[in-house]
Structure formats: C-alpha cells, structure tokens
mmCIF file of C-alpha atoms in Angstrom:
data_model
loop_
_atom_site.group_PDB
_atom_site.id
_atom_site.type_symbol
_atom_site.label_atom_id
_atom_site.label_comp_id
_atom_site.label_asym_id
_atom_site.label_seq_id
_atom_site.Cartn_x
_atom_site.Cartn_y
_atom_site.Cartn_z
ATOM 1 C CA MET T 1 -130.354 -73.456 -8.512
ATOM 2 C CA ASP T 2 -130.300 -69.790 -8.985
ATOM 3 C CA GLU T 3 -133.786 -69.276 -7.825
ATOM 4 C CA ASP T 4 -133.181 -71.928 -4.867
ATOM 5 C CA VAL T 5 -129.864 -69.102 -3.970
ATOM 6 C CA LEU T 6 -131.735 -66.179 -4.727
ATOM 7 C CA THR T 7 -134.374 -67.902 -2.228
ATOM 8 C CA THR T 8 -131.704 -68.324 0.441
ATOM 9 C CA LEU T 9 -130.166 -65.438 0.052
ATOM 10 C CA LYS T 10 -133.957 -63.253 0.686
ATOM 11 C CA ILE T 11 -134.757 -65.751 3.609
ATOM 12 C CA LEU T 12 -131.455 -64.062 5.537
ATOM 13 C CA ILE T 13 -131.656 -61.098 4.340
ATOM 14 C CA ILE T 14 -134.666 -61.160 5.657
ATOM 15 C CA GLY T 15 -133.983 -62.074 9.265
ATOM 16 C CA GLU T 16 -131.056 -60.336 9.301
ATOM 17 C CA SER T 17 -132.860 -57.046 8.587
ATOM 18 C CA GLY T 18 -135.798 -58.471 11.891
ATOM 19 C CA VAL T 19 -132.431 -57.962 14.329
ATOM 20 C CA GLY T 20 -132.438 -54.044 13.186
ATOM 21 C CA LYS T 21 -128.932 -53.180 15.027
ATOM 22 C CA SER T 22 -127.804 -55.690 11.454
ATOM 23 C CA ARG T 23 -130.097 -53.638 9.430
ATOM 24 C CA ALA T 24 -128.050 -51.684 7.505
ATOM 25 C CA ARG T 25 -125.439 -54.581 6.766
ATOM 26 C CA SER T 26 -128.943 -56.345 5.742
ATOM 27 C CA VAL T 27 -128.905 -53.783 3.270
ATOM 28 C CA GLU T 28 -125.462 -54.376 2.062
ATOM 29 C CA VAL T 29 -125.588 -57.745 1.230
ATOM 30 C CA ALA T 30 -128.587 -57.039 -0.366
ATOM 31 C CA GLY T 31 -126.642 -54.935 -2.740
ATOM 32 C CA VAL T 32 -123.718 -57.208 -2.961
ATOM 33 C CA VAL T 33 -126.647 -60.450 -3.603
ATOM 34 C CA GLU T 34 -127.844 -57.975 -6.908
ATOM 35 C CA GLU T 35 -124.234 -56.612 -8.009
ATOM 36 C CA LEU T 36 -123.495 -60.598 -8.105
ATOM 37 C CA LEU T 37 -126.998 -61.302 -9.335
ATOM 38 C CA TYR T 38 -127.245 -58.840 -12.750
ATOM 39 C CA SER T 39 -123.142 -59.424 -13.113
ATOM 40 C CA ARG T 40 -124.298 -63.205 -14.238
ATOM 41 C CA GLY T 41 -127.084 -62.236 -15.716
#
C-alpha cells in the first residue's frame, strides 16, 4: 500500500513540477512527503 501511495505522490509531484509556476510548491510537497515517510518508517 505504501508503494502505491508513494507512486501516486511521485506522479502528482512530477506533474506539478512540469507546470513551472508550481515548481516551488512541488518541492514543498516533496519535502512533506519525505517527512511523512521518515516518521512512519
């Protein structure tokens, strides 16, 4: 299940980063995702 969630988040982050304007937000989201994964692991 974690793999599916991670894959979905990656797709969302990559999609967002392609927009350009949302690039900063994508980095923000990626940081939050990493924090969540580390706190769970």
